[in-house]
PDB file of C-alpha atoms in Angstrom:
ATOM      1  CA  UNK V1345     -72.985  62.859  20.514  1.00 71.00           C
ATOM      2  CA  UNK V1346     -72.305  66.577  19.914  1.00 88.00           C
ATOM      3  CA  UNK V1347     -69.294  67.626  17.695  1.00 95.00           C
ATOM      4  CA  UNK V1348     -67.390  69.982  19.596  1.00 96.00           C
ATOM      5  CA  UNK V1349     -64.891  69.856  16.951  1.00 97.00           C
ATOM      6  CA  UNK V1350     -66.775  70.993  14.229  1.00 96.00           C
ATOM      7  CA  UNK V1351     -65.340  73.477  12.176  1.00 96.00           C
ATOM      8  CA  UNK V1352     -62.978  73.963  15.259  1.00 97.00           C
ATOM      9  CA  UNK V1353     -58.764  74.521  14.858  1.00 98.00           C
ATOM     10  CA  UNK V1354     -56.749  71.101  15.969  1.00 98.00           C
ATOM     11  CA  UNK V1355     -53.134  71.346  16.317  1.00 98.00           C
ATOM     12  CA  UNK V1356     -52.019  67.366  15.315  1.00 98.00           C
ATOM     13  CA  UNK V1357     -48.932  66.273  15.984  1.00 98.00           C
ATOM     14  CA  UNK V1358     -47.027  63.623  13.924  1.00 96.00           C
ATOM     15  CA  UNK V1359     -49.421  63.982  11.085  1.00 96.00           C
ATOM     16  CA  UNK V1360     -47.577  63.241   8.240  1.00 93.00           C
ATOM     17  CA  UNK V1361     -47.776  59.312   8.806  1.00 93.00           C
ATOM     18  CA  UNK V1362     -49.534  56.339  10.630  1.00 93.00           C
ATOM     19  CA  UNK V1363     -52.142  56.986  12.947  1.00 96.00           C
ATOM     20  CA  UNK V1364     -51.547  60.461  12.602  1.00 96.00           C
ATOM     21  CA  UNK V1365     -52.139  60.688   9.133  1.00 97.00           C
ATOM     22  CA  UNK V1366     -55.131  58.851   9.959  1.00 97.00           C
ATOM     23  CA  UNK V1367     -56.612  60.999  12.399  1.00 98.00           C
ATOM     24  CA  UNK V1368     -56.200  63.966  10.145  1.00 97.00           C
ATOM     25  CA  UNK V1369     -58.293  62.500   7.585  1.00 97.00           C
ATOM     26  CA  UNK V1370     -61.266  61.748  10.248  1.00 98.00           C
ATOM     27  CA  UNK V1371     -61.206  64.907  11.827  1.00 98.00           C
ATOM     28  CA  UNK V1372     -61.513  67.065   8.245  1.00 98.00           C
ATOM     29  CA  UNK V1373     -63.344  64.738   6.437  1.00 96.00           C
ATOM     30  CA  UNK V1374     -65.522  63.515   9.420  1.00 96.00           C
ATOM     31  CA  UNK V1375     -65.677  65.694  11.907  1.00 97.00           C
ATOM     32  CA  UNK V1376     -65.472  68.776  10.361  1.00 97.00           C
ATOM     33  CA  UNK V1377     -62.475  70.314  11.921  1.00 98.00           C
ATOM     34  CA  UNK V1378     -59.723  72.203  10.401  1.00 98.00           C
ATOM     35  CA  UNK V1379     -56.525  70.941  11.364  1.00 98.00           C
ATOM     36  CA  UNK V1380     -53.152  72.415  11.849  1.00 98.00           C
ATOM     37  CA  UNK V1381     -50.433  68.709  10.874  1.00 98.00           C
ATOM     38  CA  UNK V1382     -47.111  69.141  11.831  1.00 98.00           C
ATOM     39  CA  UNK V1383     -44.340  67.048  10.639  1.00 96.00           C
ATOM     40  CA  UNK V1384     -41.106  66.925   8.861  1.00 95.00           C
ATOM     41  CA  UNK V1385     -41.819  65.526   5.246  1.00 95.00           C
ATOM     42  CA  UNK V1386     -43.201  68.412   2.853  1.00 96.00           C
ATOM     43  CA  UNK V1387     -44.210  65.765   0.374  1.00 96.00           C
ATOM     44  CA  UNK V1388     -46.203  63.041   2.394  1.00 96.00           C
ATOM     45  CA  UNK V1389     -47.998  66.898   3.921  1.00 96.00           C
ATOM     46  CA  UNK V1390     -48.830  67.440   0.458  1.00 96.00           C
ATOM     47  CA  UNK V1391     -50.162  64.003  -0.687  1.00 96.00           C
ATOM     48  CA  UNK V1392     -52.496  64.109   2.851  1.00 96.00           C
ATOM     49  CA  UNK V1393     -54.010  67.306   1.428  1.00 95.00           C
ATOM     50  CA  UNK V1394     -54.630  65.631  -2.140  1.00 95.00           C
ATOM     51  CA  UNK V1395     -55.872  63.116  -0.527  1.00 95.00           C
ATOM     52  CA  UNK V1396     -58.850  65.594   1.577  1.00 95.00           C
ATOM     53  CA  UNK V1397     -59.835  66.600  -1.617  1.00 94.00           C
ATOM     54  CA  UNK V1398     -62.884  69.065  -1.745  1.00 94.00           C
ATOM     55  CA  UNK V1399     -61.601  69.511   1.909  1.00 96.00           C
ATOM     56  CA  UNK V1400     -58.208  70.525   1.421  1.00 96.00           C
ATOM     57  CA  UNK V1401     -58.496  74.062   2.681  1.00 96.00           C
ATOM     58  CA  UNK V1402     -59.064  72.441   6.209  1.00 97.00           C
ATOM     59  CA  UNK V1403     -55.639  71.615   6.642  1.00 97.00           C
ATOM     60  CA  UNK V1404     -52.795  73.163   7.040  1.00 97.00           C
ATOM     61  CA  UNK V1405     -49.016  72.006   7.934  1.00 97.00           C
ATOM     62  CA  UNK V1406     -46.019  72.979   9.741  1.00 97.00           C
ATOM     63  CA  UNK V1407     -42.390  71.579   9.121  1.00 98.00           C
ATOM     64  CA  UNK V1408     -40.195  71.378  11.822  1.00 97.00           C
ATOM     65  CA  UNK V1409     -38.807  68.662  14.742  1.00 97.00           C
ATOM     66  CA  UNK V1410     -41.299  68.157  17.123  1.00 98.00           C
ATOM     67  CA  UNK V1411     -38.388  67.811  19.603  1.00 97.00           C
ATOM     68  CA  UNK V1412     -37.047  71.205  18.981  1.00 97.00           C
ATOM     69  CA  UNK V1413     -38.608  73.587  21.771  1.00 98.00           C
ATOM     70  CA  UNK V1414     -38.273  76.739  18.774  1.00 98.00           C
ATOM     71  CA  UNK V1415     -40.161  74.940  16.674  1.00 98.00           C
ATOM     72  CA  UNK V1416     -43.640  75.434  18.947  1.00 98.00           C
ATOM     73  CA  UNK V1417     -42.401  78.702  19.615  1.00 98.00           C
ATOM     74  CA  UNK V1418     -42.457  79.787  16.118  1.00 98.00           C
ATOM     75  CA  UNK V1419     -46.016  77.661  15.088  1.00 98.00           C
ATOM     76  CA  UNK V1420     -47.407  79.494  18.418  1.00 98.00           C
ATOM     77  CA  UNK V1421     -46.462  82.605  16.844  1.00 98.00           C
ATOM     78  CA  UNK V1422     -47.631  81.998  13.168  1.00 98.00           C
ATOM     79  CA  UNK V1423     -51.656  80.509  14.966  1.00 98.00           C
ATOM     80  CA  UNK V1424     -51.138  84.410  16.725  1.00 96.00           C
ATOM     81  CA  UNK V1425     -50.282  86.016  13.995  1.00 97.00           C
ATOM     82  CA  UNK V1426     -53.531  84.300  12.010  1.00 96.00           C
ATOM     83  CA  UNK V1427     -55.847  84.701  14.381  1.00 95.00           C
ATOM     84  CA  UNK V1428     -55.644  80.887  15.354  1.00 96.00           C
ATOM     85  CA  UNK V1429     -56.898  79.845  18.912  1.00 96.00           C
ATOM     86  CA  UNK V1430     -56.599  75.813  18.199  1.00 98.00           C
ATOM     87  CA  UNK V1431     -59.848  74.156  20.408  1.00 98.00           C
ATOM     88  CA  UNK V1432     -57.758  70.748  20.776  1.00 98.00           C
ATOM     89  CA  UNK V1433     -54.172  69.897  21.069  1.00 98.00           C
ATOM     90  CA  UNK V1434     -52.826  66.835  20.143  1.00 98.00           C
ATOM     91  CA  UNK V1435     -49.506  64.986  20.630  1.00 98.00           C
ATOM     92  CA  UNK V1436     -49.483  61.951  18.768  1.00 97.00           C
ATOM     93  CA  UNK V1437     -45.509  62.427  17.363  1.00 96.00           C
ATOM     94  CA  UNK V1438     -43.442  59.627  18.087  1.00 94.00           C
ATOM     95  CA  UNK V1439     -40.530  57.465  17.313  1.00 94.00           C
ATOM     96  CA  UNK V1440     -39.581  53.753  17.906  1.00 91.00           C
ATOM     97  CA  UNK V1441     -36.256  52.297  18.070  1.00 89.00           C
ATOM     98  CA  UNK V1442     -35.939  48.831  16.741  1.00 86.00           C
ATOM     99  CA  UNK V1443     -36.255  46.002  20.175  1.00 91.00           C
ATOM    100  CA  UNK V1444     -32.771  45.686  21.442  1.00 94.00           C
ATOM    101  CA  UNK V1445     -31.516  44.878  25.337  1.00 95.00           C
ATOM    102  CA  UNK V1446     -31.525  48.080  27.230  1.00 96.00           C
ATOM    103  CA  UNK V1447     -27.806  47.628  28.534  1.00 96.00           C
ATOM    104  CA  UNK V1448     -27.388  47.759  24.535  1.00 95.00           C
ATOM    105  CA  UNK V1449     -29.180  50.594  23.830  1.00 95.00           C
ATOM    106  CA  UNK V1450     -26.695  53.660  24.038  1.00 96.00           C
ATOM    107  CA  UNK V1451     -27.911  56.797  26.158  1.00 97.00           C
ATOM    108  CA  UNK V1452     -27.933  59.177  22.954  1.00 97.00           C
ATOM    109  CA  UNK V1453     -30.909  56.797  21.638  1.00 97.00           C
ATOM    110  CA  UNK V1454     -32.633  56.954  24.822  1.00 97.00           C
ATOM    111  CA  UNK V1455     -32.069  60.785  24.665  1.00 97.00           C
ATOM    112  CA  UNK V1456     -33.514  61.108  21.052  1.00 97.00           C
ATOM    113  CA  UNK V1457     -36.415  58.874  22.254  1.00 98.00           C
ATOM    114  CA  UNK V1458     -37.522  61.287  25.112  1.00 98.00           C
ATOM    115  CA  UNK V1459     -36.981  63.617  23.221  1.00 97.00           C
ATOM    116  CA  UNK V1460     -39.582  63.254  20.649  1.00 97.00           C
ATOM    117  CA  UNK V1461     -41.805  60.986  22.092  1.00 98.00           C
ATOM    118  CA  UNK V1462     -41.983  62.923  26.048  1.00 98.00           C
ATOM    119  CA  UNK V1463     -40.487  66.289  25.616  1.00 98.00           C
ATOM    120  CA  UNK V1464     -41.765  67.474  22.254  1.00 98.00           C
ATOM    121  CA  UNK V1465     -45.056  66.871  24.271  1.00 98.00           C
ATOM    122  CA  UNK V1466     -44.149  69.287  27.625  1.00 98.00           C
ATOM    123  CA  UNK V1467     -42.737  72.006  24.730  1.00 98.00           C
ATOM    124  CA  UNK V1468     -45.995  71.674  22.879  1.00 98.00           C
ATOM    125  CA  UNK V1469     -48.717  71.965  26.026  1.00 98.00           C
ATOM    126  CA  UNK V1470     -46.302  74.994  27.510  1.00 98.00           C
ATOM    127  CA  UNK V1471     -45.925  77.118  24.448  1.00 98.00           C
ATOM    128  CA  UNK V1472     -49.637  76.175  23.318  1.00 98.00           C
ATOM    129  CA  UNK V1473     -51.781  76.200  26.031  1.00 97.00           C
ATOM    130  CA  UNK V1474     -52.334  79.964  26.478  1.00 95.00           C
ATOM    131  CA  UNK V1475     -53.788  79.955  23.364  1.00 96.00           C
ATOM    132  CA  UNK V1476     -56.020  77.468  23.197  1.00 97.00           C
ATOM    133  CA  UNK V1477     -59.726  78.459  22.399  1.00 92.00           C
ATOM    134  CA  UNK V1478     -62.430  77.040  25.029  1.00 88.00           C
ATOM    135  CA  UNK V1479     -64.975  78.487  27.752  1.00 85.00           C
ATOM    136  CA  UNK V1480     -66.929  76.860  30.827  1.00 81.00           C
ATOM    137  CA  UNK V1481     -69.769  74.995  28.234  1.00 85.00           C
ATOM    138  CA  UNK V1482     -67.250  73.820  25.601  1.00 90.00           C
ATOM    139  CA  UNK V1483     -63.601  73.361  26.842  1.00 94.00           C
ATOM    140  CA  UNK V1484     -60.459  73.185  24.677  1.00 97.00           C
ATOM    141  CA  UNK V1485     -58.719  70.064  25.120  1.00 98.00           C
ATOM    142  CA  UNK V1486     -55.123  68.015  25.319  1.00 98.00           C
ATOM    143  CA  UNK V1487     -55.277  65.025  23.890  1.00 98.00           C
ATOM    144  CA  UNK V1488     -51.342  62.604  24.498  1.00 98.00           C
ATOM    145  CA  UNK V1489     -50.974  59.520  22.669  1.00 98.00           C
ATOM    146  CA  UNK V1490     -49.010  57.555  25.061  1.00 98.00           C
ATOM    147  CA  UNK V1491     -48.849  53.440  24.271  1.00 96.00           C
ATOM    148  CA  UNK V1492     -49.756  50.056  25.357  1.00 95.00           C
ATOM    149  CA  UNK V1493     -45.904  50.223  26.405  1.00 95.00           C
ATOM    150  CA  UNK V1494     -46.467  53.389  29.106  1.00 97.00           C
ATOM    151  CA  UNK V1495     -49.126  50.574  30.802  1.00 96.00           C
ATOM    152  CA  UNK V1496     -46.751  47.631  31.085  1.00 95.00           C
ATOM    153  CA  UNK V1497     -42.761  47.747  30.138  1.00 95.00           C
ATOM    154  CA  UNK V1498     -42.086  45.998  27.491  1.00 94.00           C
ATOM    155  CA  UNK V1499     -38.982  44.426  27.352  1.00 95.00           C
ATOM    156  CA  UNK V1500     -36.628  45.146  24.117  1.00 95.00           C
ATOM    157  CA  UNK V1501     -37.828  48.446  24.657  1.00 96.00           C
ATOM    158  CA  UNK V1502     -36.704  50.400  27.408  1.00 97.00           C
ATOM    159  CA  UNK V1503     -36.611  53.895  26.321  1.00 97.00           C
ATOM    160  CA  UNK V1504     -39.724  53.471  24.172  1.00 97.00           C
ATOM    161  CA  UNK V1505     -41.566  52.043  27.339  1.00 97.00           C
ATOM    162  CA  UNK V1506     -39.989  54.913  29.699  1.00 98.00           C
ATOM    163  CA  UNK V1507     -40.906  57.495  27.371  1.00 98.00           C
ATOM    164  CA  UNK V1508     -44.212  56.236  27.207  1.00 98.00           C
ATOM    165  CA  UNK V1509     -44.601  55.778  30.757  1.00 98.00           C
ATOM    166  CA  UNK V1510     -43.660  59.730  31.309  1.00 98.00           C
ATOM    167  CA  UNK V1511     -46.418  60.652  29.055  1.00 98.00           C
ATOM    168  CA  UNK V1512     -48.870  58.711  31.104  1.00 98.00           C
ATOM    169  CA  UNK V1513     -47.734  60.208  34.598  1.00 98.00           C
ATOM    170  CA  UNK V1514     -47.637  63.741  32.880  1.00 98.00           C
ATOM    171  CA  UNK V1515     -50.968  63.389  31.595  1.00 98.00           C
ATOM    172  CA  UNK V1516     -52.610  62.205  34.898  1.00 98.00           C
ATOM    173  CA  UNK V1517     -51.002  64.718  36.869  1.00 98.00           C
ATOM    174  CA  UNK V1518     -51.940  67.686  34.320  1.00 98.00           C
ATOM    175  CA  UNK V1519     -56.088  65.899  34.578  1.00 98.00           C
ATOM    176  CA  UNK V1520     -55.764  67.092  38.001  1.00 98.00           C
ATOM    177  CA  UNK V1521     -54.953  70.252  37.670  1.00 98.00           C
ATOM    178  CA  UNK V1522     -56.765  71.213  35.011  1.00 97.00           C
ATOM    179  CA  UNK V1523     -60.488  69.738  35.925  1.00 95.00           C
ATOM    180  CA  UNK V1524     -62.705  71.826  35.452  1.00 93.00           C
ATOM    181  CA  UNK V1525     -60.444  74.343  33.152  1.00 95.00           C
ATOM    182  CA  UNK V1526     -59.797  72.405  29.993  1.00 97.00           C
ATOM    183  CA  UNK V1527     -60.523  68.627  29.108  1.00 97.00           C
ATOM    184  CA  UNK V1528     -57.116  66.535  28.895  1.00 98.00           C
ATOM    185  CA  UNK V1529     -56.806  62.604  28.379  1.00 98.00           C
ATOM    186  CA  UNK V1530     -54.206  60.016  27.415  1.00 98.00           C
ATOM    187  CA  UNK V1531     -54.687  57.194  24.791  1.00 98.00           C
ATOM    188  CA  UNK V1532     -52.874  54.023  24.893  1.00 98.00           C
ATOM    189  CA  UNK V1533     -52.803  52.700  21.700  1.00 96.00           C
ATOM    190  CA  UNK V1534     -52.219  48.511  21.330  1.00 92.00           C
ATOM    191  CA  UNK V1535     -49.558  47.800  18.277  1.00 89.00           C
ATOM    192  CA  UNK V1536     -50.418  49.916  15.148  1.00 88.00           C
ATOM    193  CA  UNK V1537     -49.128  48.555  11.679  1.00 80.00           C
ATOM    194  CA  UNK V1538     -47.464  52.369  10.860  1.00 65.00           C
ATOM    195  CA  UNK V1539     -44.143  53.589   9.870  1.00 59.00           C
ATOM    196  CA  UNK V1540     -42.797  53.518  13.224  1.00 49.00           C
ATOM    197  CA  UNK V1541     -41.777  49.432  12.455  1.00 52.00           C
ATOM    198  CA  UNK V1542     -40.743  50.171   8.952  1.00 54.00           C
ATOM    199  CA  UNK V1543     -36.797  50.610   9.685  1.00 53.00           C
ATOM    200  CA  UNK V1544     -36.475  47.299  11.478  1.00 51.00           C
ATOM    201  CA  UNK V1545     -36.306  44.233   8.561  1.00 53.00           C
ATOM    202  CA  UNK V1546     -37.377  41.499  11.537  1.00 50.00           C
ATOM    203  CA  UNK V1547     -40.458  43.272  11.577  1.00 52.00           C
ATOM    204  CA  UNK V1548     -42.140  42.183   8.374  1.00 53.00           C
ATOM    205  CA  UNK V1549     -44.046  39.074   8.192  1.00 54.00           C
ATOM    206  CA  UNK V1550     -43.142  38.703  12.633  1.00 53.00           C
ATOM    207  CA  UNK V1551     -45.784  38.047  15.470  1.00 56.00           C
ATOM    208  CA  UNK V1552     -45.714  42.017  15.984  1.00 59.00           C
ATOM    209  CA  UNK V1553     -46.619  42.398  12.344  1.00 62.00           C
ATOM    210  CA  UNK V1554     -49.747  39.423  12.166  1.00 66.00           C
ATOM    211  CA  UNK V1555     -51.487  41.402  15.509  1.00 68.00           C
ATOM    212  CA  UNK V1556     -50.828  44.674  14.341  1.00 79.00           C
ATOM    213  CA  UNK V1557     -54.176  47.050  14.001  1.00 87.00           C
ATOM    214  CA  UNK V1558     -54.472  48.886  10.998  1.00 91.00           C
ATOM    215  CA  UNK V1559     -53.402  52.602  11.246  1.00 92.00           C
ATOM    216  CA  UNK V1560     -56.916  53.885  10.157  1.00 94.00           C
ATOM    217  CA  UNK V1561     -58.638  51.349  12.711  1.00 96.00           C
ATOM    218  CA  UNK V1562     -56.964  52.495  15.045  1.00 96.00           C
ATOM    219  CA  UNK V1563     -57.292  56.600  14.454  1.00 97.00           C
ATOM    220  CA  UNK V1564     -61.159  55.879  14.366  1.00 97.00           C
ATOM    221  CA  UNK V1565     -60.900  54.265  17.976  1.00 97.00           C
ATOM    222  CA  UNK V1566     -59.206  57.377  18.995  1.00 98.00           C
ATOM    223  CA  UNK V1567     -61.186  59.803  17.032  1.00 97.00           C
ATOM    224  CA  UNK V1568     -64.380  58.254  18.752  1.00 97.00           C
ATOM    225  CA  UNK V1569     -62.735  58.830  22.304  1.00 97.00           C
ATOM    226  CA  UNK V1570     -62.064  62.154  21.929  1.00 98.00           C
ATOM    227  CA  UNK V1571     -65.512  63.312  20.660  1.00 97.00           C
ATOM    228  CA  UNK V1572     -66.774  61.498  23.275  1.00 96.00           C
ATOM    229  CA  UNK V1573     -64.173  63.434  25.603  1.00 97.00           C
ATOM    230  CA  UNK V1574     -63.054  60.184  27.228  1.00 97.00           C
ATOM    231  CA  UNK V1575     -60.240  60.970  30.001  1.00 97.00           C
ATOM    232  CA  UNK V1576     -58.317  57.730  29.454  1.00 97.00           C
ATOM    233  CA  UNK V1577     -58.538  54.827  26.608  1.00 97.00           C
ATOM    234  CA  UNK V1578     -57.086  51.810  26.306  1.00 97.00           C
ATOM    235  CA  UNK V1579     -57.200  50.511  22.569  1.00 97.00           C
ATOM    236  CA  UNK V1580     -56.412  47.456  20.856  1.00 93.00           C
ATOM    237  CA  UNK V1581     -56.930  43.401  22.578  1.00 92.00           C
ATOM    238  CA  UNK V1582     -52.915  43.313  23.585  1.00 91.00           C
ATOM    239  CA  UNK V1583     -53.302  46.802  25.127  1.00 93.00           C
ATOM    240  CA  UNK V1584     -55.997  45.652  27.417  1.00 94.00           C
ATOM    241  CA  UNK V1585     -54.587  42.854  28.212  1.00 91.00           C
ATOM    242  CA  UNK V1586     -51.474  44.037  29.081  1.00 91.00           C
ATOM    243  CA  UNK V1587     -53.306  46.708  31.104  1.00 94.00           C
ATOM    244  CA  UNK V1588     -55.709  43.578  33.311  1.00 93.00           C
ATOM    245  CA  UNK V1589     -51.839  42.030  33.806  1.00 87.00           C
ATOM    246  CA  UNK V1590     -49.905  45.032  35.302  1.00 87.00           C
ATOM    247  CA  UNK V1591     -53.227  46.028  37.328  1.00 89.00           C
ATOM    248  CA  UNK V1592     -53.343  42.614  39.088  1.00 91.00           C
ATOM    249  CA  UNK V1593     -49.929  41.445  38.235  1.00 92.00           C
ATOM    250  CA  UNK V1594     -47.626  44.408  38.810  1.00 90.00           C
ATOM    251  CA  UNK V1595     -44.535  42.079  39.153  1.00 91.00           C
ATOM    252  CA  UNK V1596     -45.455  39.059  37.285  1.00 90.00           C
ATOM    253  CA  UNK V1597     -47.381  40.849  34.591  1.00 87.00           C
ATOM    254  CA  UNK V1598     -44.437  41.711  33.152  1.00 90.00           C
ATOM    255  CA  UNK V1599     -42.570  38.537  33.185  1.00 90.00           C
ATOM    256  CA  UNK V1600     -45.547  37.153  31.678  1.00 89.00           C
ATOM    257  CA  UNK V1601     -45.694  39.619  28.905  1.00 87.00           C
ATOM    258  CA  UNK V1602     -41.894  38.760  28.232  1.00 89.00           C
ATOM    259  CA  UNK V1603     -43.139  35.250  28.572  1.00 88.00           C
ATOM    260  CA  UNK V1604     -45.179  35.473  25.274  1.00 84.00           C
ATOM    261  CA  UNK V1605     -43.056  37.309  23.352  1.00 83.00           C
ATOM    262  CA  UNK V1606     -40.392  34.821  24.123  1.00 86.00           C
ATOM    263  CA  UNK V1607     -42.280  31.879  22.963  1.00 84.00           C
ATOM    264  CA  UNK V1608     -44.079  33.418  19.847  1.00 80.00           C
ATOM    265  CA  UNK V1609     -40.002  32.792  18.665  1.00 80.00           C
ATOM    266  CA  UNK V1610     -40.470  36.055  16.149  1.00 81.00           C
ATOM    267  CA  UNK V1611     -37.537  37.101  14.413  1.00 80.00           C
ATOM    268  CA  UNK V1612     -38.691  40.332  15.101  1.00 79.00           C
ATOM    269  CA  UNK V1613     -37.210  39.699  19.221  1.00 84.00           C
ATOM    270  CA  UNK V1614     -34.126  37.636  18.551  1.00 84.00           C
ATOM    271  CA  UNK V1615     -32.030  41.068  19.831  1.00 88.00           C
ATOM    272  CA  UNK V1616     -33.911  40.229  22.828  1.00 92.00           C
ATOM    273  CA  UNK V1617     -34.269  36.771  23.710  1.00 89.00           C
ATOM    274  CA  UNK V1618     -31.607  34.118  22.686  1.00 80.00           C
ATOM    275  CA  UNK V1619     -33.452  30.973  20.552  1.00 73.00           C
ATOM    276  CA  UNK V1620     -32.106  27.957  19.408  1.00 65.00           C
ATOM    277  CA  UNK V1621     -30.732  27.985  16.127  1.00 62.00           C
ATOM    278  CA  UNK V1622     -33.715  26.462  14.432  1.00 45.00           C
ATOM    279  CA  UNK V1623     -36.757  27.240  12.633  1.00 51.00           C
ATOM    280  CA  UNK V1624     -40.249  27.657  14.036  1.00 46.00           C
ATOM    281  CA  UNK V1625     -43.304  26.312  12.748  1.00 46.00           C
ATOM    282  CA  UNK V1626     -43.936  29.826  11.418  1.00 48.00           C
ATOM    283  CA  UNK V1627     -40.170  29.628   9.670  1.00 45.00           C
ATOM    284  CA  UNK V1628     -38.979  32.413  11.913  1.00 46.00           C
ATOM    285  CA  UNK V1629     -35.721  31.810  12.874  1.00 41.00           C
TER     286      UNK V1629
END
């Protein structure tokens, strides 16, 4: 498999934790590519290059909200002003509210939600793609990390799922157009132990917790689809199976998906579903 990344710019969003993080680490230390993180924490940036070691040089970071259009206005013009034509794009930013009813989620979530995890995306591919670096025998590339969520609605999670679901439809649509011009693909990603969890206290020690991948697992998977240029990937046993239900079970699918998460009784979807007030014979109430 040829590494069309090697010693190649990659614009990462999301970098500073998770799967991001992650991915950083594979594509310096791996793959050879240098990689432009952006983020919002100056200190985890600055651990992730202690961390490259010998390799630090190969990445650099920008601070700023992913969900502020300026933001990729100003990174655009600081790659131009380098001499920085980035080969891949990738939007892997993202943010999860904790599960909760969607009549009791209030709009301004739902707006912060597309925000980062669907528009930060659309600001990034508009203000980057004139730049990106790639001809007719090696193409530059968008990468979007959508979710297990953008394949099937996942209930407690409404604006995480929509969001999701947007990335997905973007995506495809933007394949189309660009075949033949520059290689784009979507990733759904199956449930990732990362930071995005870390503010919700039901999470620890739930069902969501116990079939959670590991975050570096996980950024290999991806890492391995993108070299390989892979258009669409579906990672993770409860992404795919998730996927098989909404293919054949577009209705039903997702009432069985509810259906599981109902009856694994995890704390982690009492917001959600109403339990008896008892234990389980986990001891989650």
């Amino acid at each position: 498999m040829k590494n069309w990344l090697k010693n190649e710019y990659v614009v990462l969003s999301g970098a500073s934790g998770g799967i991001g993080r992650e991915l950083c680490k594979i594509l310096v230390s791996k793959y050879d590519a240098k990689v432009v993180g952006i983020g919002r924490n100056e200190e985890k940036m600055r651990s992730l290059q202690k961390e490259l070691g010998e390799k630090e040089d190969s990445f650099f970071y920008r601070l700023f909200d992913v969900g502020d259009r300026q933001g990729w206005v100003e990174l655009e013009k600081w790659l131009s002003e380098n001499g920085i034509h980035p080969k891949l794009l990738i939007n892997n930013a993202g943010m999860f509210p904790y599960f909760r009813k969607a009549l009791d989620t209030p709009s301004e979530t739902v707006e912060s939600v597309l925000q980062t995890n669907f528009l930060s995306m659309v600001y990034a591919i508009e203000v980057l793609s004139p730049i990106l670096k790639g001809d007719k025998k090696n193409k530059s590339g968008i990468v979007n990390v959508s979710s297990s969520a953008g394949l099937c609605a996942v209930a407690g999670t409404a604006a995480y799922s929509a969001s999701k679901a947007a990335v997905k439809a973007y995506t495809e649509a933007l394949a189309v157009e660009q075949k033949g011009k520059k290689y784009v693909g979507v990733i759904h990603p199956g449930t990732t132990a990362t930071e995005l969890f870390d503010g919700d206290e039901n999470t620890k020690n739930s069902a969501l917790q116990r079939i959670a991948i590991p975050a570096q697992k996980m950024a290999m998977k991806i890492a391995k689809r993108i070299l390989k240029r892979k258009r669409r990937s579906v990672l993770g046993m409860d992404a795919k199976l998730m996927n098989v239900c909404t293919k054949w079970m577009p209705v039903q699918g997702l009432f069985l998906v509810g259906g599981v998460m109902k009856a694994s009784r995890s704390k982690v979807f009492s917001r959600v579903f109403e339990y008896p007030n008892r234990k389980d014979k986990n001891g989650e109430a």
